[in-house]
Structure formats: structure tokens, C-alpha cells
Amino acid sequence: MDLVESSIDDDVYTGIWINRSLGNVYGATLTLDQRSGAFLIAFLALYVGTTSRYFWKLLRYLIYHSLSSPLGADGIYHQRQAILRNTELAHDAALELLSVAFAWRRKSNGNWKRTMPIALLAAIVSALFIVAGIFSSRVTDTVNEVLLKGKLCGNMTGQEAGGNQSYFGIYAPNVTTYRTKRATEYLTYALRCYGHAKTLRSDKCQTFAVSSLPYTKDASARCPFNQGSCVFETDNIALDTGYLDSYKHFGVNNGPRVSVRLRRQCAPIVQKNNRLRNALQNPFLNYVQNNRSTQEGAPLSISQRRPKDRNSSWSWDTADYQLLTANFSPASGCNLDSCRNSGLYRNDSLVSVIHLGSTDIINVYKTEDPWFNASTPVAVPWDSQMELGFKEYYVASEPARVLGCATQISYCDPELPKTIGCREAFVDEAAEKGSKELWPDPQARAKVRGLQYALSSFRTFAPGDYYSSKSIPSLLTRFSMTSDGLQPVAIPKDRWKEEVEYIFQTNLAAMQSRMVEHARAEFNVLHESSGKTLECYRMCYSQRIKSSRFYSFKILGLSVIIFAGGFIMLLGAWVEDILSKISSSKRKLSYGNLEWSATSTLQLQRLAHEALGLGTWSHGTGDVPVTEKDETLGLLDTSNPKHPRFVRPGTGKEISMAQFDLYGSERTFTSTTGEGNAQKDLVKFDKGPHTGAFS
């Protein structure tokens, strides 16, 4: 026996795998732990940021060449070209171009027209790559689909375990504990994840492949049984999931693709039904279904709390709703003649009969619901009226009321028409023959049986089984009841429909959970000890869940980012060399390429100094121009702080400059350079704390 108690995170596979629900291309996935995933997300953001610089370089290079002209040009032209050549970030270029347009607003016509389109384009490029940087992390989601490695994989066929020892003596206590624990979890998940709008659902709903399975509801359905068996002929409830995909909805990631459909129809049942009594052979049901005595003190299987003497004192005894259930189907082994004569027998369904006893419950309000009916008024003794706060209460008119439900479960091959591609779980007497027709390959059929076992074990589909377990929240109406049996809330007349839907939602939650439990081989003894000879296969690396403790990246998205970004970076890095190869044959390209080289930041410095006749320069079209050794270049004349300029050194001219120390005090100093000694003069500072005078 294997009862898994380890964390589910221990079973998560990290590496590359295929999400079959999305296909081989889009479903290719890389799963990493949180540390590695966070590193990859940070890398992608930096990678996109770097790509944006190269994309802007490529774009501004093309714009620069398209605007390059050997004809006469004004200040806007040269400043625009300088910005395009030297501003590496698109948003900086947009701001600088706007500054150019604003500065020339009174001195040039068309200044906005010549700069705004490029500024707008730069702003768009900047915005797009900011968004791309943000959404680069969207190759993974906050809650990521991951793949479980699985346990005890392979053929599950086994003989009865334990030898001569009693199965129930060894395993039944564990089975009961496990089933009760799991049933509580299923009911809780149904309340949390099916009972609210998606926006209000808990983060704990992000566990299975989908948070909740879809279904439709018909609250005005016809009676699912023989005419005259139901209290209402048309005011009943029908629930239908439609065809659920094993890959998409249940997270299966391997083996044959299977469609599963769960349907249920329920209705309140007419009480006086002698035929049903004979079919179920239950003493309690015998009492309920027969014409019973209404005399005071008649023996009841469900005790009544109603005082025999209405004037007697009130007694606060423990009370609760009491539920008894019975199931039968064509394959259940019940007496078929009795079942068929009950009026509730169906040859295509599992029929569940659920009896609710509520004679012990004190209802403050009259209840007209056919299952929770409490319409008989009882006066509260005068000495208890002050304490209770009401003078009259209502009790059940009958010891018990009955619901009947017909449940159908279909397994289908989605590649075949539904008319021939499905088999009913509770119907086919030759079930194995039906499976062979749908899945002729023995290995595929064994894998389908594994899925069927996962979904049907612990009677996942039977609604009554949740009512037969004690101390679990199987009734919504119990939530408003006090511990002493007082029901202070008005029960709506269709509460029974809400209860049926709640258990249906629980069945769906159980189906979702059972797939994960099966993949992890929880309580594996149940099938191995069953003595079945049919092959049943458990697949490893075949179950998807969601986990916020891991990052799953779409490899397609990663590939697009990496390869597209790499291509842009390579193209941006080599665009100058590529166009220089073809510029020799095209004059405009040749001039534009030369202008591009000459207007880089360092080349503009070279041009400024050469205009003063300073320096013997080389690498005039390279990235870094250089002078001969020990050559001195121009000095910055700041005699007019609003219009600084370069001047030649060594002319004998005194250059006045203003210098500010760290405390904001102004100091004036001079530098006189003798003729012929321009390249040997040194700048010396006085011993002031922050600045001094040239000498």
C-alpha cells in the first residue's frame, strides 16, 4: 500500500517537455525552479533592452542615410544628423529632437516638420521595447503548468494482496480515513472554486489544469424516471458537462486522447412507492416508503424531537439532518426484476436514491422546499418563548423525503463520431468488447483503463456517497444550522437544486483531483488488490498541474525573443560594414556613409580641432581618431560663459576663465602660453583647498 504524503513539488519535472494540449510546437515547454526561472526572466528583460538599442541604431542609420545630402544645409540639418548619429537610446533621441525643434522655433521655417516625425518614431520605438521588455516575462505565467514525474508507473494489474488475510481487516480503516479526508477536500474545493465568480476565486484554485470544469444547468428539466415517480414533471434539474477533453480539462499529457462526459438528472420522488421498498430492501426505507402510522409514539427510524405534549418544557438535544442513500444500475448486481419494477430503474444510468430525515430540526421559518420541507407549525412553550425569541416553529411533515438522481458517464474517442465513438460506464454489459472497438490497440486500451480507474475509484461519480460519510460538509443547509438543531435561516423553495448542483460540482472536483492522485500513486493498493485480470496502465510524465513554485517558459516564445533579438543585434552591429560594401557604386550612399563616419562624437571633436589647425590626425573615418604623440589641442575659452569656444594655444593670447570651487565662490585665473612652447606648458594650481590660478 502506498499512501503518498510527500509534497507535490517533489514530483515536478524540471526540464524540457511538450504540453500536448497545445500541440508539439506551441506546447514545447521549459520548466525551471524559482531561482533559475527568475534568473532567466531577468536575462530576457536585459536582452530585450539590448536589442532595442541595436534596433534603434539600425533604424537611425537608415534614416540618417535617407536624409543625408551633399548640398548646403542649415543648423537644423546638422543637429538632427548629429542626434541621429550619436544618440544610442530612442527616448533620448526623441527628447533631443524636440529640444532642437523648440530652439529653432523663431529662426527657421519647418523646424517642427523636420524633427517631429523622427521624434515621434523614436518615441514609438522606445515605448514598444519598454512594453516588449515587460511582456518578455510573459513567456511564463504567475501560475505555471508543470509536469508530474509520477510514481509506480507501468502495468497496474495485480492479484489480491495480503494472501489469506482479510482485505477489509487490513486496509478498510485506511481506506475509510483516506476517503473521508479526500471527500472533505473535494467538497471544500467545490465551495471555493465552483461556487464563486472567477474574479473572487481563491489562489488555491490554481492547482489543476483548469480551475473548474465547465457544465450547463437546466433548472426546468423533465422527470428522469417513469411517469408518476417524480413530485414535479418539469421543475427538476439536469446537469451536463458536455465532452471534456482529457488533455485540456484533466491535464493528461500522454496516451490516447479521451473525451469524458458526466450527466445527471435529479428530482424529488413521490413518497408512497411500495415497489421501491422491495427493490432496495432497507428497513429504514421500508418505513419511509410505506403508508406509515401517524399515531403519536409510533416507532421511527429517524427520531423526532417534537414534544409529545406541546405544553411541556423545551429540550435542547443534539440534532442534525440524517441522510441514507442507495445506488443501483444495470451493472450493480441488484435484483434486476425488483429494480426494474421500482419506477426509478434506468438501463443507461447509475440511479441514486437519497433520503433526508429532518424531523429533529427546528425551523424558525416555514420551508416549502420538497426535500427540506418543514410546514407543520408547533407552538413554543410559553416559558421558552422569551429565551428563543419566537412563538412558533416548523417541523417536517414527514420523517424523510426522497431525491432520485440518474447519473451517466461516457468515455469517447474524439476522433470518431459521437454516435459510435462512446461507451457508457454504467451500461455496457460487454464493456471490454466496447473498449476494444474504440481502442483496438492493447497498449492504448490499457492506458485508457488507467484513466477510467483514476476517475471512477472511490465512486467519484456517485452523489450519495458524499452523504453517507460522517462529519463532512456535504449539505449546504447545514452551514446555517446551529449545533443544537436550530435552523434560523429561511430555506428557499429550490434549495434541493442547490444541494444537487453542489454535489455535482464536488464530483467534478473529485475527477480533477483523482487524476493527480492517480499519477502520484496515492493509495495504490486499491487496484492492485482488486484481483482484476484486465491490463491497466499508469503512465509516468503524463499529468499536468499548475504550480506557483516553478516557472514554465514557452520555448516558442523564448526562441522568438532569442533569435529575433540576436538577428537584430547582428544586423545593427554590421549595418555600417554592409552598406559600406555597396556604397562605392552609389554616390548618395557613399556620401551618407562618409558623413555618418565623420559625425560621430569623437570625429566631431577632430573636425573642431582641425578647423583651428590643431593636431596631426589619423583614422579620420574610423571609430577613434588620434593625433601624433604629445600634440596639444585647443583650449576652451570661457570668457563668455554663455558662449564657450575652442581657441588655439600658444598664440600669446591671455585666456580668462571663471572657475567655481565646491563652495560656489568664483576665482579668476589666467594662463599665458609662450610662443613656441605651446606643447610643453603645464597647468599649475595654487595651494587652495579646491582650485587655484594658472601660472
XYZ file of C-alpha atoms in Angstrom:
695
model
C 0.000 0.000 0.000
C 1.315 3.429 -0.933
C -0.300 6.466 0.663
C 1.610 9.479 -0.654
C 2.241 12.183 1.938
C 5.213 13.994 0.358
C 4.921 17.467 -1.122
C 3.655 17.564 -4.665
C 6.570 19.864 -5.522
C 8.874 16.874 -5.109
C 7.162 15.214 -8.078
C 7.515 18.142 -10.502
C 9.753 17.534 -13.510
C 12.231 20.282 -14.402
C 13.494 20.417 -17.966
C 12.041 20.436 -21.472
C 8.700 18.737 -22.161
C 5.716 19.001 -24.527
C 2.304 20.258 -23.384
C 0.128 18.007 -25.548
C -2.960 20.155 -25.092
C -1.209 22.941 -27.048
C 0.485 20.843 -29.726
C 4.105 19.953 -30.389
C 5.169 23.459 -31.457
C 3.369 25.860 -29.146
C 3.334 23.275 -26.359
C 7.123 22.918 -26.114
C 7.862 23.995 -22.523
C 10.870 24.566 -20.290
C 10.206 24.215 -16.546
C 12.694 25.662 -14.055
C 12.746 26.109 -10.312
C 12.113 29.586 -8.914
C 15.759 30.609 -8.681
C 16.685 29.567 -12.213
C 13.420 30.927 -13.597
C 13.932 34.339 -12.001
C 17.437 34.485 -13.479
C 16.086 33.678 -16.952
C 13.359 36.336 -16.660
C 15.937 38.957 -15.664
C 18.168 37.887 -18.554
C 15.289 38.217 -21.019
C 14.496 41.743 -19.826
C 18.136 42.797 -20.281
C 18.296 41.001 -23.612
C 15.259 42.871 -24.919
C 16.725 46.160 -23.673
C 19.964 45.482 -25.533
C 18.027 44.524 -28.639
C 16.199 47.851 -28.517
C 19.500 49.750 -28.749
C 20.587 47.815 -31.816
C 17.168 48.159 -33.420
C 17.290 51.919 -32.885
C 20.805 52.004 -34.297
C 19.640 50.184 -37.420
C 16.663 52.487 -37.777
C 18.550 55.723 -37.200
C 21.293 54.598 -39.594
C 18.722 54.138 -42.352
C 17.005 57.457 -41.556
C 20.375 59.219 -41.414
C 21.311 57.980 -44.881
C 17.909 58.813 -46.327
C 18.290 62.427 -45.100
C 21.986 62.788 -45.904
C 22.668 65.390 -48.613
C 25.894 66.903 -50.047
C 24.057 70.144 -50.787
C 24.138 73.134 -48.485
C 22.438 72.576 -45.147
C 21.393 74.678 -42.180
C 21.777 74.242 -38.441
C 18.704 72.046 -38.017
C 20.044 69.619 -40.593
C 23.391 69.221 -38.881
C 21.931 68.997 -35.393
C 19.352 66.454 -36.495
C 22.062 64.379 -38.176
C 24.283 64.642 -35.094
C 21.439 63.415 -32.876
C 20.690 60.513 -35.201
C 24.361 59.611 -35.336
C 25.230 59.787 -31.658
C 22.107 59.190 -29.548
C 22.028 55.471 -28.755
C 18.695 55.415 -26.898
C 15.464 56.096 -28.751
C 13.796 58.035 -25.947
C 16.864 60.291 -25.604
C 16.748 60.975 -29.335
C 13.056 61.878 -29.115
C 13.717 64.393 -26.333
C 16.725 65.942 -28.076
C 14.865 66.313 -31.372
C 12.036 68.047 -29.543
C 14.607 70.381 -27.986
C 16.017 71.187 -31.448
C 12.587 71.982 -32.819
C 11.800 74.219 -29.854
C 15.156 76.038 -30.002
C 14.752 76.883 -33.726
C 11.087 77.829 -33.498
C 11.702 81.535 -34.323
C 14.711 81.173 -36.589
C 13.753 78.503 -39.089
C 10.686 77.588 -41.061
C 9.537 74.000 -40.939
C 11.557 73.147 -37.860
C 8.739 71.022 -36.379
C 8.095 69.270 -39.652
C 11.760 68.330 -39.993
C 12.155 66.923 -36.486
C 8.753 65.843 -35.123
C 8.198 62.763 -37.345
C 11.565 61.342 -36.326
C 10.958 62.250 -32.674
C 7.579 60.521 -32.801
C 9.106 57.443 -34.416
C 11.814 57.338 -31.742
C 9.176 57.627 -29.004
C 7.172 54.778 -30.554
C 10.259 52.570 -30.767
C 11.079 53.332 -27.143
C 7.537 52.574 -25.992
C 7.350 49.342 -27.980
C 10.543 47.988 -26.493
C 9.548 49.028 -22.986
C 6.370 47.009 -23.463
C 8.374 44.179 -25.033
C 10.684 44.161 -22.021
C 7.719 43.909 -19.695
C 5.992 41.228 -21.722
C 9.159 39.225 -22.267
C 8.395 37.734 -18.870
C 5.027 36.624 -20.234
C 6.673 33.606 -21.791
C 5.869 32.332 -18.309
C 2.769 32.926 -16.156
C 2.409 33.629 -12.448
C 0.800 30.201 -12.083
C 2.625 27.825 -14.398
C 1.694 24.474 -15.840
C 4.208 21.842 -14.806
C 4.573 18.125 -15.448
C 4.475 15.489 -12.716
C 7.058 12.737 -12.922
C 4.656 10.172 -11.476
C 5.212 7.050 -9.389
C 4.742 3.284 -9.732
C 4.285 3.589 -13.471
C 3.539 0.732 -15.816
C 1.115 -2.179 -15.692
C -1.130 -1.978 -12.622
C -2.630 -5.471 -12.967
C -2.194 -7.468 -9.760
C -3.639 -10.292 -7.737
C -5.389 -9.889 -4.424
C -2.933 -8.577 -1.865
C -2.446 -9.944 1.604
C -2.703 -13.676 0.901
C -5.202 -15.247 3.285
C -5.503 -12.088 5.327
C -8.738 -10.152 5.208
C -8.610 -7.168 2.888
C -11.089 -5.225 4.972
C -9.295 -6.172 8.171
C -6.028 -4.732 6.872
C -6.996 -1.927 4.538
C -10.561 -0.838 5.331
C -9.593 1.526 8.203
C -7.044 3.219 5.980
C -9.474 3.343 3.069
C -12.166 4.936 5.221
C -9.787 7.538 6.610
C -8.381 8.311 3.186
C -11.817 8.565 1.544
C -13.176 10.831 4.274
C -10.153 13.106 4.064
C -10.337 13.310 0.293
C -14.108 13.801 0.253
C -13.688 16.786 2.571
C -11.074 18.230 0.229
C -13.322 17.739 -2.811
C -16.266 19.426 -1.088
C -14.072 22.318 0.048
C -12.645 22.771 -3.453
C -16.160 22.810 -4.901
C -17.186 25.568 -2.485
C -14.051 27.603 -3.109
C -13.576 27.181 -6.849
C -17.004 26.429 -8.314
C -19.257 28.491 -6.102
C -17.863 31.947 -6.911
C -17.181 34.129 -9.908
C -13.690 33.716 -11.366
C -12.621 37.121 -10.042
C -13.481 36.070 -6.476
C -11.860 32.644 -6.539
C -9.024 31.796 -4.209
C -5.434 31.335 -5.317
C -5.858 27.775 -4.076
C -7.967 27.112 -7.168
C -4.806 27.341 -9.286
C -3.805 23.702 -8.935
C -5.324 21.648 -11.731
C -5.055 22.084 -15.500
C -8.233 24.190 -15.336
C -9.622 25.815 -12.194
C -13.089 24.367 -12.742
C -14.680 22.066 -15.279
C -17.445 23.606 -17.412
C -21.027 22.398 -17.281
C -24.534 23.515 -18.168
C -27.620 23.544 -15.951
C -31.281 23.124 -16.823
C -33.420 24.048 -13.798
C -36.689 23.164 -15.562
C -35.866 19.646 -16.700
C -38.363 16.836 -17.094
C -38.682 13.964 -14.649
C -35.853 11.479 -15.361
C -37.893 8.465 -14.207
C -41.178 6.780 -15.037
C -44.263 8.922 -15.166
C -45.757 9.396 -11.722
C -42.471 8.770 -9.910
C -41.498 12.443 -9.511
C -43.148 15.152 -7.466
C -42.686 17.529 -10.420
C -42.854 16.555 -14.058
C -40.937 19.558 -15.382
C -39.482 21.533 -12.453
C -36.427 19.329 -11.958
C -32.698 19.788 -12.564
C -30.336 18.433 -15.231
C -26.565 18.999 -15.253
C -24.249 18.210 -18.163
C -20.507 18.779 -18.604
C -20.510 18.181 -22.325
C -17.464 16.402 -23.695
C -14.426 17.137 -21.539
C -11.044 16.651 -23.165
C -8.561 14.520 -21.236
C -5.653 16.716 -22.384
C -7.229 20.146 -21.992
C -9.510 19.698 -18.982
C -7.923 16.891 -16.956
C -4.264 17.662 -17.641
C -3.416 14.278 -19.149
C -0.261 14.661 -21.219
C 0.276 11.241 -22.752
C -1.576 8.293 -24.178
C -4.787 8.248 -26.227
C -6.920 11.359 -26.182
C -10.251 10.641 -24.479
C -13.457 12.652 -24.151
C -15.379 12.283 -20.885
C -18.969 13.382 -20.330
C -20.810 13.447 -16.999
C -24.599 13.945 -16.911
C -27.016 13.960 -14.001
C -30.766 14.417 -13.680
C -32.397 14.688 -10.262
C -35.942 15.056 -8.999
C -37.896 14.793 -5.721
C -39.584 11.381 -5.614
C -43.183 10.623 -4.688
C -43.124 9.042 -1.224
C -45.739 6.277 -1.468
C -43.835 3.795 -3.606
C -44.137 0.178 -2.464
C -42.159 -1.056 -5.470
C -39.083 0.916 -4.461
C -39.178 -0.627 -0.990
C -38.894 -4.127 -2.443
C -36.056 -3.063 -4.734
C -33.830 -1.583 -2.042
C -34.557 -3.935 0.871
C -33.676 -1.472 3.639
C -35.587 -1.354 6.948
C -35.422 2.412 7.129
C -36.544 2.732 3.535
C -39.286 0.194 4.154
C -40.689 2.502 6.785
C -40.292 5.615 4.708
C -41.767 4.220 1.519
C -44.832 2.541 3.077
C -48.043 4.075 4.302
C -46.986 4.768 7.867
C -48.858 5.366 11.075
C -49.284 8.950 12.127
C -50.164 7.983 15.684
C -48.199 9.567 18.472
C -45.350 7.410 19.651
C -45.100 5.214 16.512
C -41.593 3.731 16.137
C -39.418 5.807 13.829
C -36.035 5.036 12.281
C -35.302 8.744 12.386
C -36.153 10.122 15.814
C -38.495 13.041 16.188
C -37.684 15.849 18.581
C -41.159 17.237 18.588
C -42.512 17.209 22.195
C -45.453 14.857 22.654
C -47.078 17.399 24.900
C -46.813 20.844 23.323
C -47.153 22.381 26.755
C -44.156 20.525 28.119
C -40.767 22.156 28.651
C -38.382 22.541 25.761
C -35.442 20.121 25.497
C -32.173 21.139 23.779
C -30.999 17.780 22.413
C -28.347 17.303 19.748
C -29.961 17.123 16.316
C -28.896 17.016 12.700
C -30.068 16.211 9.215
C -29.905 12.463 8.661
C -29.173 11.001 5.247
C -29.352 7.478 3.883
C -28.517 6.521 0.315
C -28.798 3.595 -2.055
C -27.456 3.075 -5.593
C -28.332 0.650 -8.347
C -27.543 0.294 -12.037
C -27.675 -2.366 -14.766
C -24.188 -3.489 -13.720
C -24.636 -3.162 -9.939
C -25.763 -6.713 -9.269
C -29.073 -5.802 -7.616
C -32.183 -7.853 -8.256
C -32.982 -6.614 -11.733
C -36.651 -7.571 -11.602
C -37.109 -5.549 -8.419
C -35.077 -2.651 -9.746
C -36.998 -2.506 -12.983
C -40.293 -2.555 -11.147
C -39.331 0.286 -8.809
C -40.236 3.031 -11.262
C -36.744 4.502 -10.899
C -34.785 1.899 -12.842
C -32.922 3.129 -15.919
C -30.939 0.915 -18.240
C -28.491 3.716 -19.099
C -27.648 5.192 -15.690
C -26.499 4.779 -12.142
C -29.572 5.591 -10.041
C -29.030 7.078 -6.576
C -31.847 7.333 -4.052
C -31.118 9.827 -1.254
C -33.343 10.031 1.817
C -33.228 13.091 4.053
C -34.633 12.990 7.554
C -35.096 16.315 9.340
C -37.716 15.694 11.996
C -35.253 16.758 14.696
C -34.690 20.170 13.115
C -36.411 23.267 14.484
C -37.117 25.641 11.604
C -37.788 29.236 12.543
C -39.340 29.800 9.110
C -41.748 27.682 7.135
C -39.910 25.692 4.479
C -41.630 24.664 1.252
C -38.634 23.017 -0.367
C -39.721 19.455 -1.291
C -36.604 17.882 0.242
C -36.228 20.054 3.359
C -39.963 20.558 3.793
C -40.958 21.870 7.219
C -44.522 23.114 7.054
C -46.063 21.754 10.256
C -46.299 24.530 12.868
C -45.584 23.812 16.527
C -46.139 26.291 19.345
C -43.192 27.075 21.584
C -43.979 26.593 25.304
C -44.705 29.938 26.904
C -41.781 29.635 29.328
C -39.334 29.249 26.398
C -40.696 31.978 24.131
C -38.708 34.738 25.780
C -35.478 32.750 25.560
C -35.958 31.654 21.944
C -37.389 34.875 20.577
C -40.206 33.244 18.604
C -43.588 31.769 19.481
C -43.903 29.175 16.768
C -41.559 26.925 14.846
C -41.937 24.467 11.987
C -41.064 20.798 11.757
C -41.032 18.255 8.975
C -44.396 16.923 7.956
C -42.834 13.546 7.130
C -39.948 11.666 8.703
C -37.994 11.699 5.425
C -38.150 12.944 1.857
C -36.529 11.325 -1.154
C -34.425 12.562 -4.073
C -33.713 10.386 -7.070
C -30.745 11.028 -9.366
C -29.736 9.349 -12.613
C -26.028 9.661 -13.433
C -24.410 8.849 -16.765
C -20.702 8.808 -17.576
C -19.447 8.398 -21.147
C -15.940 7.673 -22.439
C -15.399 8.586 -26.075
C -12.766 8.535 -28.773
C -12.814 12.173 -30.008
C -11.667 11.092 -33.457
C -14.867 9.092 -34.012
C -18.463 10.349 -34.375
C -20.226 10.539 -31.014
C -22.913 8.099 -32.221
C -20.404 5.256 -32.493
C -17.373 6.536 -30.609
C -18.661 6.393 -27.000
C -19.414 3.786 -24.377
C -21.429 4.270 -21.202
C -19.688 3.298 -17.965
C -22.802 2.019 -16.184
C -24.459 0.380 -19.176
C -22.377 -1.812 -21.443
C -22.680 -5.391 -20.310
C -19.855 -6.196 -22.709
C -17.715 -3.279 -21.569
C -14.460 -4.869 -22.662
C -15.872 -5.501 -26.119
C -16.895 -1.849 -26.363
C -13.414 -0.733 -25.340
C -11.804 -2.957 -27.961
C -13.927 -1.399 -30.660
C -12.940 2.135 -29.628
C -9.286 1.427 -28.832
C -8.198 -1.698 -30.721
C -4.539 -1.276 -29.742
C -3.991 -3.206 -26.455
C -1.470 -0.707 -25.096
C -3.750 2.249 -25.808
C -6.661 0.369 -24.243
C -4.637 -0.306 -21.090
C -3.821 3.411 -20.802
C -7.498 4.320 -21.219
C -8.372 1.856 -18.445
C -5.858 3.640 -16.239
C -7.682 6.920 -16.857
C -11.063 5.275 -16.210
C -9.777 3.774 -12.986
C -8.486 7.158 -11.838
C -11.831 8.836 -12.497
C -14.071 6.095 -11.102
C -12.196 4.930 -7.989
C -13.680 5.933 -4.637
C -17.026 6.148 -6.509
C -16.177 9.616 -7.743
C -19.435 9.860 -9.698
C -21.911 8.573 -7.098
C -23.691 11.550 -5.462
C -24.945 9.594 -2.489
C -21.523 8.550 -1.256
C -20.787 12.067 -0.033
C -23.912 11.977 2.120
C -23.060 8.608 3.664
C -19.768 9.866 5.133
C -19.986 11.443 8.565
C -18.586 14.796 9.647
C -18.012 16.224 6.187
C -19.691 19.380 4.781
C -21.926 17.613 2.256
C -25.047 19.742 2.875
C -25.077 23.481 2.233
C -28.076 23.807 4.527
C -26.041 22.528 7.469
C -23.843 25.630 7.326
C -26.608 27.834 8.695
C -27.811 25.380 11.357
C -26.786 25.711 14.995
C -25.250 22.824 16.925
C -28.495 22.184 18.803
C -30.584 21.687 15.666
C -31.998 25.184 15.214
C -32.342 26.355 11.614
C -32.674 30.160 11.918
C -32.420 30.875 8.174
C -35.276 30.795 5.708
C -34.586 27.952 3.272
C -35.575 28.801 -0.330
C -38.028 26.509 -2.074
C -35.398 25.353 -4.591
C -32.645 24.633 -2.075
C -32.652 20.983 -3.132
C -31.428 22.070 -6.576
C -28.561 23.984 -4.989
C -27.647 20.876 -2.997
C -27.698 18.707 -6.126
C -25.527 21.189 -8.012
C -23.103 21.408 -5.084
C -22.563 17.646 -5.082
C -22.238 17.687 -8.884
C -19.526 20.328 -8.538
C -17.907 18.124 -5.909
C -17.948 15.222 -8.361
C -16.153 17.420 -10.892
C -13.585 18.492 -8.293
C -13.085 14.828 -7.393
C -12.484 13.961 -11.050
C -9.839 16.672 -11.285
C -8.145 15.632 -8.071
C -8.286 11.897 -8.743
C -6.229 12.322 -11.911
C -3.422 13.895 -9.872
C -3.745 11.367 -7.050
C -3.598 8.534 -9.575
C -0.460 9.949 -11.225
C 1.205 10.103 -7.794
C 0.062 6.536 -6.979
C -1.852 7.573 -3.873
C -3.373 4.575 -2.120
C -2.244 2.305 -4.912
C -3.329 -0.881 -3.119
C -6.977 -0.394 -4.076
C -6.483 -1.514 -7.633
C -3.618 -3.914 -7.065
C -5.655 -5.846 -4.516
C -8.808 -5.996 -6.589
C -7.872 -9.244 -8.324
C -8.723 -7.869 -11.777
C -7.049 -9.521 -14.741
C -7.549 -6.703 -17.267
C -4.409 -4.787 -18.046
C -4.431 -1.281 -16.637
C -1.506 1.052 -17.280
C -0.320 4.005 -15.223
C 1.738 6.477 -17.252
C 4.680 8.472 -15.938
C 5.359 12.037 -17.075
C 1.722 12.213 -18.120
C -0.058 14.560 -15.698
C -0.032 18.349 -15.773
C -0.864 20.601 -12.848
C -0.279 24.268 -12.033
C 2.255 25.496 -9.515
C 3.428 28.957 -8.490
C 6.665 27.439 -7.150
C 8.059 26.835 -10.632
C 8.443 28.767 -13.872
C 7.358 27.207 -17.149
C 8.524 29.000 -20.284
C 7.130 28.518 -23.763
C 10.106 27.513 -25.870
C 8.476 29.090 -28.927
C 8.365 32.447 -27.144
C 11.920 32.060 -25.893
C 13.102 31.150 -29.385
C 11.410 34.159 -30.965
C 12.962 36.507 -28.408
C 16.440 34.969 -28.620
C 16.675 34.532 -32.389
C 14.856 37.720 -33.396
C 16.874 39.719 -30.878
C 20.098 38.080 -31.994
C 19.348 38.810 -35.643
C 18.594 42.464 -34.886
C 21.768 42.814 -32.834
C 23.927 41.236 -35.545
C 22.323 43.376 -38.237
C 22.734 46.527 -36.142
C 26.354 45.713 -35.390
C 27.259 45.055 -39.038
C 24.997 47.535 -40.836
C 27.830 50.033 -41.367
C 30.085 47.413 -42.915
C 27.275 46.021 -45.058
C 26.328 49.406 -46.517
C 29.942 50.448 -46.943
C 30.402 47.486 -49.279
C 27.655 48.706 -51.575
C 28.234 52.451 -51.147
C 31.045 52.583 -53.690
C 28.591 52.058 -56.539
C 26.024 54.565 -55.307
C 27.117 58.144 -54.820
C 24.446 59.092 -52.294
C 25.176 56.070 -50.174
C 28.885 56.839 -50.418
C 28.357 60.401 -49.168
C 25.951 59.298 -46.458
C 28.346 56.645 -45.250
C 31.199 59.157 -45.129
C 29.012 61.694 -43.323
C 27.999 59.003 -40.815
C 31.631 58.278 -40.067
C 32.561 61.956 -39.834
C 29.797 62.990 -37.438
C 30.407 60.589 -34.584
C 31.189 62.267 -31.271
C 34.926 61.683 -31.495
C 35.102 62.631 -35.175
C 33.222 65.871 -34.491
C 35.910 66.680 -31.920
C 38.534 66.007 -34.566
C 36.781 68.331 -37.012
C 36.573 71.098 -34.394
C 40.283 70.938 -33.586
C 41.325 70.556 -37.209
C 39.348 73.701 -38.055
C 41.780 75.548 -35.752
C 44.711 73.830 -37.410
C 45.458 71.768 -34.319
C 46.795 68.254 -34.393
C 48.121 65.853 -36.956
C 45.219 63.441 -37.180
C 44.826 59.889 -38.455
C 41.878 57.436 -38.574
C 39.665 60.167 -39.962
C 36.919 57.693 -40.857
C 37.457 55.242 -38.033
C 35.839 54.930 -34.662
C 38.608 56.722 -32.739
C 40.710 59.427 -34.455
C 44.152 60.040 -32.910
C 46.929 62.682 -33.148
C 50.659 62.333 -33.194
C 52.426 61.830 -29.892
C 52.411 64.732 -27.367
C 50.349 67.085 -29.532
C 48.329 69.673 -27.608
C 44.872 70.602 -28.840
C 42.650 73.623 -28.364
C 41.536 75.049 -25.056
C 38.030 76.043 -24.048
C 37.600 79.811 -23.918
C 35.007 80.554 -21.232
C 35.476 84.311 -21.127
C 31.873 84.399 -22.233
C 30.186 81.697 -20.118
C 27.142 81.846 -22.371
C 29.193 81.160 -25.495
C 32.261 78.973 -24.803
C 34.503 78.028 -27.738
C 37.773 76.341 -28.617
C 40.863 78.563 -29.170
C 44.387 77.828 -30.240
C 47.026 77.601 -27.500
C 50.474 79.150 -27.929
C 49.314 82.403 -29.531
C 50.394 84.617 -26.626
C 46.786 85.455 -26.021
C 45.651 85.573 -22.405
C 42.601 83.411 -21.821
C 40.394 84.432 -18.927
C 38.306 81.717 -17.412
C 35.973 81.573 -14.438
C 36.360 78.724 -12.049
C 33.987 77.823 -9.270
C 35.097 75.938 -6.221
C 32.956 73.405 -4.438
C 31.560 76.124 -2.156
C 30.340 78.231 -5.081
C 32.985 81.021 -4.759
C 34.277 82.375 -8.057
C 38.031 82.527 -8.730
C 39.680 84.058 -11.803
C 42.943 82.762 -13.122
C 44.982 83.179 -16.305
C 47.136 81.023 -18.471
C 49.827 82.558 -20.667
C 51.489 80.306 -23.147
C 54.721 81.441 -24.712
C 55.153 81.160 -28.419
C 56.931 78.018 -29.459
C 56.351 76.339 -26.113
C 52.702 75.518 -26.587
C 53.075 71.789 -26.330
C 55.365 71.862 -23.279
C 53.479 74.254 -20.943
C 51.941 72.742 -17.833
C 48.909 73.911 -15.920
C 49.808 74.518 -12.282
C 47.461 75.106 -9.360
C 47.994 77.203 -6.249
C 47.605 75.501 -2.907
C 43.995 76.496 -2.462
C 41.771 73.807 -0.999
C 39.705 73.305 -4.167
C 41.077 75.416 -7.034
C 43.877 77.764 -7.971
C 45.245 80.006 -10.719
C 47.074 79.002 -13.815
C 50.643 80.371 -13.913
